[in-house]
Tab-separated table of C-alpha atoms and ligand atoms in Angstrom:
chain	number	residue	atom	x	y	z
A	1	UNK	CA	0.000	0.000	0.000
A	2	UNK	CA	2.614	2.861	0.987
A	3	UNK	CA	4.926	1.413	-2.326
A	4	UNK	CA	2.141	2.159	-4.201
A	5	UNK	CA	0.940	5.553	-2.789
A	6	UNK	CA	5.025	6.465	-2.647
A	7	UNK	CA	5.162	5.944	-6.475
A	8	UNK	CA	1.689	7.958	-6.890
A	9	UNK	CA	3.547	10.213	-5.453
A	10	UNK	CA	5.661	11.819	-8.477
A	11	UNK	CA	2.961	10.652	-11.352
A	12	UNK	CA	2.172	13.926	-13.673
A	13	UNK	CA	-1.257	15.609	-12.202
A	14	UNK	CA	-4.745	14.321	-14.298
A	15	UNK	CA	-5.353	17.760	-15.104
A	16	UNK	CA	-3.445	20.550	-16.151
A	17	UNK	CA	-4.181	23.956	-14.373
A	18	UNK	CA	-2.193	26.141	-17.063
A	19	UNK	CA	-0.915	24.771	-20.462
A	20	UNK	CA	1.546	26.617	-22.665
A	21	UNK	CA	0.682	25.952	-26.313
A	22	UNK	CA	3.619	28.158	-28.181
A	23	UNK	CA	0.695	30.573	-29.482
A	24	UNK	CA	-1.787	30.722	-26.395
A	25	UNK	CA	-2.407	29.767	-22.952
A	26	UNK	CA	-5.029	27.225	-21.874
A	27	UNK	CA	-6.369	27.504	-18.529
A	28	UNK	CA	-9.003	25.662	-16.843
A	29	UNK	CA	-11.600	27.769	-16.415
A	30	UNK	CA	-12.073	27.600	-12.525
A	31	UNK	CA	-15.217	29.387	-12.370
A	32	UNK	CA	-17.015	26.633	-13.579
A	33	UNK	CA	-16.000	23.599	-11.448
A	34	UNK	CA	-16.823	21.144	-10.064
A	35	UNK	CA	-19.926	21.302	-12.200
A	36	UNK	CA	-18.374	21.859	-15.777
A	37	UNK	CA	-14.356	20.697	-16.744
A	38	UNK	CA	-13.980	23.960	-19.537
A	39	UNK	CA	-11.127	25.612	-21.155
A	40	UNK	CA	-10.496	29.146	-21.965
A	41	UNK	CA	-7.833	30.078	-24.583
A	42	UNK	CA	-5.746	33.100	-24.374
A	43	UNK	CA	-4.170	34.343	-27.093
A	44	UNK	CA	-3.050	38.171	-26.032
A	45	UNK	CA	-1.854	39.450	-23.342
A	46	UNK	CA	-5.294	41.424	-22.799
A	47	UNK	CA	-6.459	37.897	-22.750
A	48	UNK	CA	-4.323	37.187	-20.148
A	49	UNK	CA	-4.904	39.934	-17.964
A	50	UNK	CA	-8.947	39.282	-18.002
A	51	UNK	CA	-8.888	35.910	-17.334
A	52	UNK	CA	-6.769	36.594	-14.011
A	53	UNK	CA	-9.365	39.911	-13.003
A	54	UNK	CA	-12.277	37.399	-13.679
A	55	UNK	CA	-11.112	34.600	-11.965
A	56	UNK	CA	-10.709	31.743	-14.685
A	57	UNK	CA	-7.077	31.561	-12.863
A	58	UNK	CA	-6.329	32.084	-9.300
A	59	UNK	CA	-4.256	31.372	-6.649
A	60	UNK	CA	-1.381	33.690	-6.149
A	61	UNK	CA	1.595	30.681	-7.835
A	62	UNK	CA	-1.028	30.133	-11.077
A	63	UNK	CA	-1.734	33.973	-11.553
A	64	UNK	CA	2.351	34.152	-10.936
A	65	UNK	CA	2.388	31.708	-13.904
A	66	UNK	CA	-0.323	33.583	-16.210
A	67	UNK	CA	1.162	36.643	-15.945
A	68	UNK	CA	4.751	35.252	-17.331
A	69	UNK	CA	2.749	34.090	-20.272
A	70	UNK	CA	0.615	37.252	-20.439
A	71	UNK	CA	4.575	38.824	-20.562
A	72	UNK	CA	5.249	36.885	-23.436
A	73	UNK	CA	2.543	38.520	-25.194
A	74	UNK	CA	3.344	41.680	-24.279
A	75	UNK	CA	7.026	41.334	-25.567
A	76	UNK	CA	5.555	39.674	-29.132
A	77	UNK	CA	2.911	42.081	-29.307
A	78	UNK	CA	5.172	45.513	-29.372
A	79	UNK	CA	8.046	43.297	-31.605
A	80	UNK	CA	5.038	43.019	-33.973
A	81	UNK	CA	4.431	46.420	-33.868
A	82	UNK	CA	7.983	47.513	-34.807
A	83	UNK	CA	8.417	44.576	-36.912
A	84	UNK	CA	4.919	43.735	-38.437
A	85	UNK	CA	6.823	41.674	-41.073
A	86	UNK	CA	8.942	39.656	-39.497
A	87	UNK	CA	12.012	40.253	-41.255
A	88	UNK	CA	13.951	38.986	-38.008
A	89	UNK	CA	16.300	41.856	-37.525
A	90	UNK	CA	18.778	43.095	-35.102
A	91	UNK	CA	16.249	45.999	-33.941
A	92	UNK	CA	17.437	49.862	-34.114
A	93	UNK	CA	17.951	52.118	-30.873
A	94	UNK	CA	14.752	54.150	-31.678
A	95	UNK	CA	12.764	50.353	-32.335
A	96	UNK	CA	14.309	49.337	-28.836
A	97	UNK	CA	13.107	52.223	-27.145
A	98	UNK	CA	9.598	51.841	-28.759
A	99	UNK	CA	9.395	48.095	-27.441
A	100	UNK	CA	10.789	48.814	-24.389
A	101	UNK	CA	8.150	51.595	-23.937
A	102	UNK	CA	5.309	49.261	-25.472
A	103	UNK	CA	6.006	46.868	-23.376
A	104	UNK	CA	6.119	49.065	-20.542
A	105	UNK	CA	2.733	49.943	-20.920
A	106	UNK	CA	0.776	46.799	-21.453
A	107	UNK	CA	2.860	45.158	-19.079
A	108	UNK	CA	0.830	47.534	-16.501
A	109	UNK	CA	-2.802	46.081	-17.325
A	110	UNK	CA	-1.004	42.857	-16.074
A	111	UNK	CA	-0.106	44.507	-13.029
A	112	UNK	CA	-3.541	46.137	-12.543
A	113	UNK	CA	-5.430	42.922	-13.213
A	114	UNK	CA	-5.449	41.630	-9.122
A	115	UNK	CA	-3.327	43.565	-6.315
A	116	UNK	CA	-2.698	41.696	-3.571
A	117	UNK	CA	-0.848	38.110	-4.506
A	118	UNK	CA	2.738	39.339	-4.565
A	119	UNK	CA	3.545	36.757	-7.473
A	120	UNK	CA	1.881	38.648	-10.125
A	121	UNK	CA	4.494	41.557	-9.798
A	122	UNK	CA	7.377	38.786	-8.529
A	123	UNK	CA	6.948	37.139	-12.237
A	124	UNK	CA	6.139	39.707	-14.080
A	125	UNK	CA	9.385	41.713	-13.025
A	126	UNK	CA	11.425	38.614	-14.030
A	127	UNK	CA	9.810	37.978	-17.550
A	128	UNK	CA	10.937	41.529	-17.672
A	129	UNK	CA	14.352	41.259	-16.249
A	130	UNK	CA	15.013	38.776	-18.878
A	131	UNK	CA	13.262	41.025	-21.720
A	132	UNK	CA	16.072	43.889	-20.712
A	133	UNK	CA	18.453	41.162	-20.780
A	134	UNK	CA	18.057	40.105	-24.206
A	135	UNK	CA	16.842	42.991	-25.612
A	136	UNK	CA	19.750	43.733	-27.993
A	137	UNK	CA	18.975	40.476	-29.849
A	138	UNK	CA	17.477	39.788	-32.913
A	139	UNK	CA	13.825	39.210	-33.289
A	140	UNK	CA	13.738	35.866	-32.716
A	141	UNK	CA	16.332	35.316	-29.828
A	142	UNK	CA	14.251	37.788	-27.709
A	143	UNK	CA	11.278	36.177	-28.064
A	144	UNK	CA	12.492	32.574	-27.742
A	145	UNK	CA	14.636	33.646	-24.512
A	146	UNK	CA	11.609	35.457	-22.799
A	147	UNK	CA	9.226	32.565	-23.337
A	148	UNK	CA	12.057	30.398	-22.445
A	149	UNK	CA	11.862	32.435	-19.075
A	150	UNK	CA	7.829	31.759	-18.424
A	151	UNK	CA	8.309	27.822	-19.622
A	152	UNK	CA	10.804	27.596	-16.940
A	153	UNK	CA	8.776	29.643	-14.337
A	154	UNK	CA	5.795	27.110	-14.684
A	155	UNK	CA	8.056	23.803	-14.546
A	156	UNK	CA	10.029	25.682	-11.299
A	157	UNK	CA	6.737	26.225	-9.536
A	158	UNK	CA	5.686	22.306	-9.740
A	159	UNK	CA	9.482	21.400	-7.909
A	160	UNK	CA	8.812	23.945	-5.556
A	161	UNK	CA	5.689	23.013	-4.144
A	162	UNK	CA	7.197	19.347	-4.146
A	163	UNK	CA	9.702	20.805	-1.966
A	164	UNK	CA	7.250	22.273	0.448
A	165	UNK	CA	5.093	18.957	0.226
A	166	UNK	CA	8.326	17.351	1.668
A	167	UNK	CA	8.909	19.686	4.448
A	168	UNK	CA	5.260	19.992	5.489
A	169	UNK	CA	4.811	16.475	5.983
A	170	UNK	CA	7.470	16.339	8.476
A	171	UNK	CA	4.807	18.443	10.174
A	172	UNK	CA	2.032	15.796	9.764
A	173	UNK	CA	1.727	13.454	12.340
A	174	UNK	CA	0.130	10.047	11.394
A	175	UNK	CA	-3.949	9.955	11.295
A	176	UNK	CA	-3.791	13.968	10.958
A	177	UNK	CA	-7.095	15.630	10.494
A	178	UNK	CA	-5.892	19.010	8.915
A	179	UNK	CA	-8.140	21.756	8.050
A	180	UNK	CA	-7.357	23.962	4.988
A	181	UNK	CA	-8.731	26.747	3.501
A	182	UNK	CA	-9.547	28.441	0.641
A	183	UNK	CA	-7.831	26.411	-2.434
A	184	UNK	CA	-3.735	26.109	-2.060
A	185	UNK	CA	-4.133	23.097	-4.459
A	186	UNK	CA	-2.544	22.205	-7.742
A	187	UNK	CA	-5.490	24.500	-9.442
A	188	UNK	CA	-3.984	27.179	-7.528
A	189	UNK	CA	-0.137	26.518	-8.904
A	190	UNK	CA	1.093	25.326	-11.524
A	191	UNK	CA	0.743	21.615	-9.920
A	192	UNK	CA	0.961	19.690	-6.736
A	193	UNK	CA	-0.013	22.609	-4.792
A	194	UNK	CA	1.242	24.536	-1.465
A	195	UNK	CA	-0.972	23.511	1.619
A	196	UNK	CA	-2.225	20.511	-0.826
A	197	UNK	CA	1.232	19.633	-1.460
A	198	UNK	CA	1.879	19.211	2.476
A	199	UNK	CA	-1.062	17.266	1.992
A	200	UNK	CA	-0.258	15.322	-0.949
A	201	UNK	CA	3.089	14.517	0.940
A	202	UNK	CA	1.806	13.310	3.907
A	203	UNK	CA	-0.818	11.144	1.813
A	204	UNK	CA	1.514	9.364	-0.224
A	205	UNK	CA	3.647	8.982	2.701
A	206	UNK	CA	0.642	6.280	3.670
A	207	UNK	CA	-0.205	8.717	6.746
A	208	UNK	CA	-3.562	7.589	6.274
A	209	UNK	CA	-4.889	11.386	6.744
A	210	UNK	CA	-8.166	13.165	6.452
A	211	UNK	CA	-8.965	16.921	5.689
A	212	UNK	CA	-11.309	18.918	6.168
A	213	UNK	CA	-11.910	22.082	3.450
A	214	UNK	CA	-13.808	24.752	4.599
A	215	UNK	CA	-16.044	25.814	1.473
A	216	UNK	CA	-14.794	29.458	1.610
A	217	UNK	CA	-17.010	31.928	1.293
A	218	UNK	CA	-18.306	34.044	-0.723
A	219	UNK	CA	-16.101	32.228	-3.985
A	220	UNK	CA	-16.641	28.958	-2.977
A	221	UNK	CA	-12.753	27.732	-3.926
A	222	UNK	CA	-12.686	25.040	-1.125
A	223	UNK	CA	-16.099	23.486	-1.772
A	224	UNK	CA	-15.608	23.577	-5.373
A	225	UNK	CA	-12.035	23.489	-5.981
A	226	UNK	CA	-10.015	21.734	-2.970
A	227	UNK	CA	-12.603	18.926	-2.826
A	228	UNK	CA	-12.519	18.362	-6.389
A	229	UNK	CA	-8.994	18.109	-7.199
A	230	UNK	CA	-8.757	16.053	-3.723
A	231	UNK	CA	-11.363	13.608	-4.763
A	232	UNK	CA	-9.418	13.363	-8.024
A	233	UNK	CA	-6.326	11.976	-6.420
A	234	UNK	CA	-8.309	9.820	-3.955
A	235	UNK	CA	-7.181	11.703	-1.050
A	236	UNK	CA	-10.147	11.746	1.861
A	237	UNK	CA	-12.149	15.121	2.469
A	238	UNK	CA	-14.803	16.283	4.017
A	239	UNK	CA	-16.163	19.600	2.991
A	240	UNK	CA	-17.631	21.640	6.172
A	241	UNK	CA	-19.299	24.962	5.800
A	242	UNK	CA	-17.400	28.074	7.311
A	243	UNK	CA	-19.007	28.003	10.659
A	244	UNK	CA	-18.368	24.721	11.398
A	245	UNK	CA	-14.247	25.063	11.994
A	246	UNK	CA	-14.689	26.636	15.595
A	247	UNK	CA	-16.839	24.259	16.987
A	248	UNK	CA	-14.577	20.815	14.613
A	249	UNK	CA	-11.707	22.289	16.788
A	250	UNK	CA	-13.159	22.765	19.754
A	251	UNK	CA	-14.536	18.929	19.931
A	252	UNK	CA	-10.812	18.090	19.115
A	253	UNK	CA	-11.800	16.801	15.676
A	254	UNK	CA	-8.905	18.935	14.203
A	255	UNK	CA	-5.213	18.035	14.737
A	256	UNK	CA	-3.622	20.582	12.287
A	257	UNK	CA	-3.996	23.990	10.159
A	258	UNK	CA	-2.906	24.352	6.827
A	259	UNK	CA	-3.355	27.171	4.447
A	260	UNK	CA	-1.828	28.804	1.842
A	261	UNK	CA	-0.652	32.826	1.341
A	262	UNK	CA	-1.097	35.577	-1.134
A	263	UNK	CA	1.658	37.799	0.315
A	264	UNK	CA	3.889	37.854	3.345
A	265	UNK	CA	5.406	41.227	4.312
A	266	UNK	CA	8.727	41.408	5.779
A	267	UNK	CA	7.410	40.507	9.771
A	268	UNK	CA	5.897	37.719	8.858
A	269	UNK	CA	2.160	38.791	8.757
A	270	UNK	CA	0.126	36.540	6.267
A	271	UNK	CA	-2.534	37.694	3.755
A	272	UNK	CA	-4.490	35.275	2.502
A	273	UNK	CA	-7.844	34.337	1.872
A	274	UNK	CA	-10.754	35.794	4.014
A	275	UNK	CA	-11.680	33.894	6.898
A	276	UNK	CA	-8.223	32.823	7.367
A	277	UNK	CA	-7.431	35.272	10.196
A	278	UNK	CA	-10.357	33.789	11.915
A	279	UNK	CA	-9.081	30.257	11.601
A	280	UNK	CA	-5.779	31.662	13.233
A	281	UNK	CA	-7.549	32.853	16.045
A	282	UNK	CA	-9.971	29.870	16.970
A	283	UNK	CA	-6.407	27.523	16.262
A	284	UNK	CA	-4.424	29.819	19.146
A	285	UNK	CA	-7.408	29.250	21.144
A	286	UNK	CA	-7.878	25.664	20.799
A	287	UNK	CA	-4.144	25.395	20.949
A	288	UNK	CA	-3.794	23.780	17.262
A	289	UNK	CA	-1.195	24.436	14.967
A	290	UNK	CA	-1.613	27.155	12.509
A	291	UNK	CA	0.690	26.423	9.363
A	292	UNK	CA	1.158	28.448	6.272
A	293	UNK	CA	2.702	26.871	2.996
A	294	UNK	CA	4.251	29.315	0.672
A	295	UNK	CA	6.644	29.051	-1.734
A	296	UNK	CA	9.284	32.217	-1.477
A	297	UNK	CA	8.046	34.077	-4.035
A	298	UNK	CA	5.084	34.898	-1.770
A	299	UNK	CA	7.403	37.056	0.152
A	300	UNK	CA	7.401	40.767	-0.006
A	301	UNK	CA	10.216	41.739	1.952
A	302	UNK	CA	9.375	45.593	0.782
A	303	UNK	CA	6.775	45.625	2.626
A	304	UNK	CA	7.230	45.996	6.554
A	305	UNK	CA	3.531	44.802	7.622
A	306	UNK	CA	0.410	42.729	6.312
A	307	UNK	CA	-1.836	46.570	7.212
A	308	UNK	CA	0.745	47.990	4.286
A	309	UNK	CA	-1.189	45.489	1.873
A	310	UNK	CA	-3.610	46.424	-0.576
A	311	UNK	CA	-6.434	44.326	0.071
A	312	UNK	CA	-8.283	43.682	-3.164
A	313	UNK	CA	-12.206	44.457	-2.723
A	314	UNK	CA	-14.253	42.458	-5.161
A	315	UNK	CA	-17.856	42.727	-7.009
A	316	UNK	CA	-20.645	42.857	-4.242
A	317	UNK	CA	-22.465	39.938	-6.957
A	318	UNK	CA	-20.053	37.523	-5.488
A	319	UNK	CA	-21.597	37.772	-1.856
A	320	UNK	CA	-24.758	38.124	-2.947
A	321	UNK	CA	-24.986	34.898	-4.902
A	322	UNK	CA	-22.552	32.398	-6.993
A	323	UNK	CA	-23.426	32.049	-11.066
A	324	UNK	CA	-27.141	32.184	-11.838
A	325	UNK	CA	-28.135	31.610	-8.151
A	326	UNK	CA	-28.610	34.945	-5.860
A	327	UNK	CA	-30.254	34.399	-2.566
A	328	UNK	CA	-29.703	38.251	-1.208
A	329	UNK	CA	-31.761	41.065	-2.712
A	330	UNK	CA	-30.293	42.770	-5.521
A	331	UNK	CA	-30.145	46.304	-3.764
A	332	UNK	CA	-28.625	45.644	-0.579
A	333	UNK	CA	-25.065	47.040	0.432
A	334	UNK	CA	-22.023	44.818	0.340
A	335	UNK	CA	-18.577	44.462	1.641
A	336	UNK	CA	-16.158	42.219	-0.127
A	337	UNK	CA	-12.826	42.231	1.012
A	338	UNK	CA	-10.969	38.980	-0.895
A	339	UNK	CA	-8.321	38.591	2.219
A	340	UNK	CA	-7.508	39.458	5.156
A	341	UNK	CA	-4.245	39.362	7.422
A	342	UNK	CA	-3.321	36.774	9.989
A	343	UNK	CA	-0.822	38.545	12.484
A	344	UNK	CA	2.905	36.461	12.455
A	345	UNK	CA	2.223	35.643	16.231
A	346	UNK	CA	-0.787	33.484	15.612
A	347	UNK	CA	1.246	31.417	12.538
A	348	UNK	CA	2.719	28.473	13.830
A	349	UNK	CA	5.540	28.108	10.959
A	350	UNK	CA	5.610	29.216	7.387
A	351	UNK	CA	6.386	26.196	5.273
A	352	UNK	CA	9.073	26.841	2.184
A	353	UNK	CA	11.184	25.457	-0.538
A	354	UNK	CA	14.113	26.187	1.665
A	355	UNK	CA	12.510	24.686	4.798
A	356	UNK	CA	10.778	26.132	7.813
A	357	UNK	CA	10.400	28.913	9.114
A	358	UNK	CA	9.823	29.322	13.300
A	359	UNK	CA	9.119	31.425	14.954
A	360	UNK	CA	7.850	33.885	12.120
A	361	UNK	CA	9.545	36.618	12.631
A	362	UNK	CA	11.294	39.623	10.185
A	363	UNK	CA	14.663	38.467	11.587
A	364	UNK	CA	13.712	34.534	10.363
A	365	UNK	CA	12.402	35.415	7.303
A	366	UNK	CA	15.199	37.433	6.390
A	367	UNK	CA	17.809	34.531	6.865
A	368	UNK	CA	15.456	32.187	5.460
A	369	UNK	CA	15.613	34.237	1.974
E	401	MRU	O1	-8.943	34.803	-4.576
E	401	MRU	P1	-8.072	33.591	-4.802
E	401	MRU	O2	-8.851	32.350	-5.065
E	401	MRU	O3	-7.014	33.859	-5.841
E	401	MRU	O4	-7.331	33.387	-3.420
E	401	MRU	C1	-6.453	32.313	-3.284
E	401	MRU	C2	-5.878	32.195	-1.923
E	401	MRU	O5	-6.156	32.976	-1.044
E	401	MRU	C3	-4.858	31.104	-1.729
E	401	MRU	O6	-4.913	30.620	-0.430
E	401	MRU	C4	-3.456	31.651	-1.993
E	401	MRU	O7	-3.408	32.321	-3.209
E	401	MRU	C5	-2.428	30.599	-1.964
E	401	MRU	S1	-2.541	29.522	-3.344
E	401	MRU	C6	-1.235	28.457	-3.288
């Protein structure tokens, strides 16, 4: 039984969250699971950019991974513009500066398209360190060597989160029933996942665990998401509504906390999903520990504290119903914040590439980096 989970354990993932095509990106449109397994194509870097505003692609390591595609546009796009034939030249100062300055400019809408996960502007700015890098070749060699920057960005991200898998298990005792959060799964990376990874690594370690995902209101991403890509890999869940964590831990029914992050500023201070900092504070409580898998990308050391976040606030539509269904009236008032910030105190350990890191603290991160 372990053999076989152990060799489970490196198979390629049954579905692909992003695929690179050479002309577009596919992404699985995650706004329509579990009921409907669709694809959107993207084929611009406009494309790009709406399909990471509207959700088709989330999860701050996936939208990390769009946007170095949606960079690879960008580049093509102004090279077309100062090159609409293709002749493959060496390009002139003036047709450098006009790329650069293209570029430059649509490179913002990718920026613009969600705030608050830090990997958006981690892999945009180095798609863009390698565009400056290569800039003085011809045509053909910039292109190839910028989206031979986002190919290598996506297949990094998978051995990353393998890494974390590894060094969040060691966190797992046997029998664990973990609670996660939002979706930190494979559909939110570019495979394996972060909190799912520590998950997928303690599974296929034979640790015979359970979890528990919290459906995640008001977007739904771990009753629709985390359960379905869990129930793909045969890995046990249970799917509990929001209000049912305090009293789960409370009865002892709850051994560990595992979530994922959007940003971590330079103390240590989480953002994440909304609803997480309330997990951190019923897991202090019930004396439970509160992990956070991230891969190191996640971490904004230029920013001092999770406050100095921008906290993206989303359509009011989302709380007042999901898809066709709307159960509030129409008129009413809403607040949608899409995260919130868990203070470093209440985090137990943020789980890495490189390791972990305990007690979460500036001084910690900073040697951890
Ligand atoms: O609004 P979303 O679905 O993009 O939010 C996702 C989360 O909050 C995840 O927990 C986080 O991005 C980590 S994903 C590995």
């Amino acid at each position: 039984m372990e053999n076989n989970l152990e060799s489970l354990k490196n198979r390629e993932q049954n579905f692909k969250t992003l695929q690179w095509f050479g002309s577009h990106l596919e992404l699985i449109d995650q706004r329509k699971l579990p009921t409907k397994e669709e694809f959107v194509r993207c084929f611009s870097c406009e494309d790009v950019a709406l399909a990471i505003k509207e959700m088709v692609v989330r999860g701050a390591p996936a939208i990390g991974c769009a946007a170095a595609f949606g960079f690879v546009f960008c580049v093509r796009e102004a090279i077309c513009k100062v090159d609409p034939t293709e002749k493959k030249i060496v390009f002139s100062r003036k047709d450098i500066e006009t790329i650069i300055s293209l570029v430059k400019t649509k490179k913002e809408r990718l920026l613009k398209s969600r705030p608050t996960a830090v990997n958006l502007a981690w892999a945009v700015s180095r798609l863009e360190f390698s565009f400056l890098k290569n800039i003085e070749k011809n045509h053909e060699e910039l292109a190839h060597n910028v989206e031979r920057e986002a190919i290598d960005l996506l297949s990094e991200d998978v051995k990353v989160n393998r890494l974390i898998g590894s060094f969040g298990n060691s966190l797992i005792p046997e029998k664990a029933k973990i609670l996660t959060y939002c979706n930190a799964g494979a559909l939110a990376t570019a495979g394996y996942g972060t909190a799912l990874g520590v998950v997928r690594s303690a599974h296929f370690a034979g640790k015979e665990i359970e979890v528990f995902a919290s459906e995640t209101r008001p977007f739904l991403q771990g009753a629709r998401l985390t359960t379905w890509e869990l129930l793909k890999d045969e890995i046990p869940v249970t799917l509990i509504s929001d209000n049912m964590c305090g009293y789960l831990m409370n009865k002892k029914e709850i051994d560990v906390v595992v979530v994922g992050a959007d940003r971590v500023a330079a103390n240590g201070d989480v953002v994440n999903k909304i609803g997480t900092y309330t997990l951190s504070v019923l897991a202090k409580e019930n004396r439970i520990p509160f992990f956070v898998a991230c891969p190191l990308s996640t971490i904004d050391l230029s920013t001092d504290r999770g406050v100095d976040i921008v906290i993206e606030e989303r359509c009011g539509s989302e709380v007042r119903g999901y898809d066709s269904q709307v159960w509030a009236p129409n008129e009413v008032r809403v607040s949608n914040p899409a995260f919130d910030i868990t203070p470093h105190h209440n985090i137990s350990a943020l789980i890495t590439e490189k390791g972990l890191i305990s007690p979460v603290n500036s001084r910690n991160l900073i040697n951890s980096i």
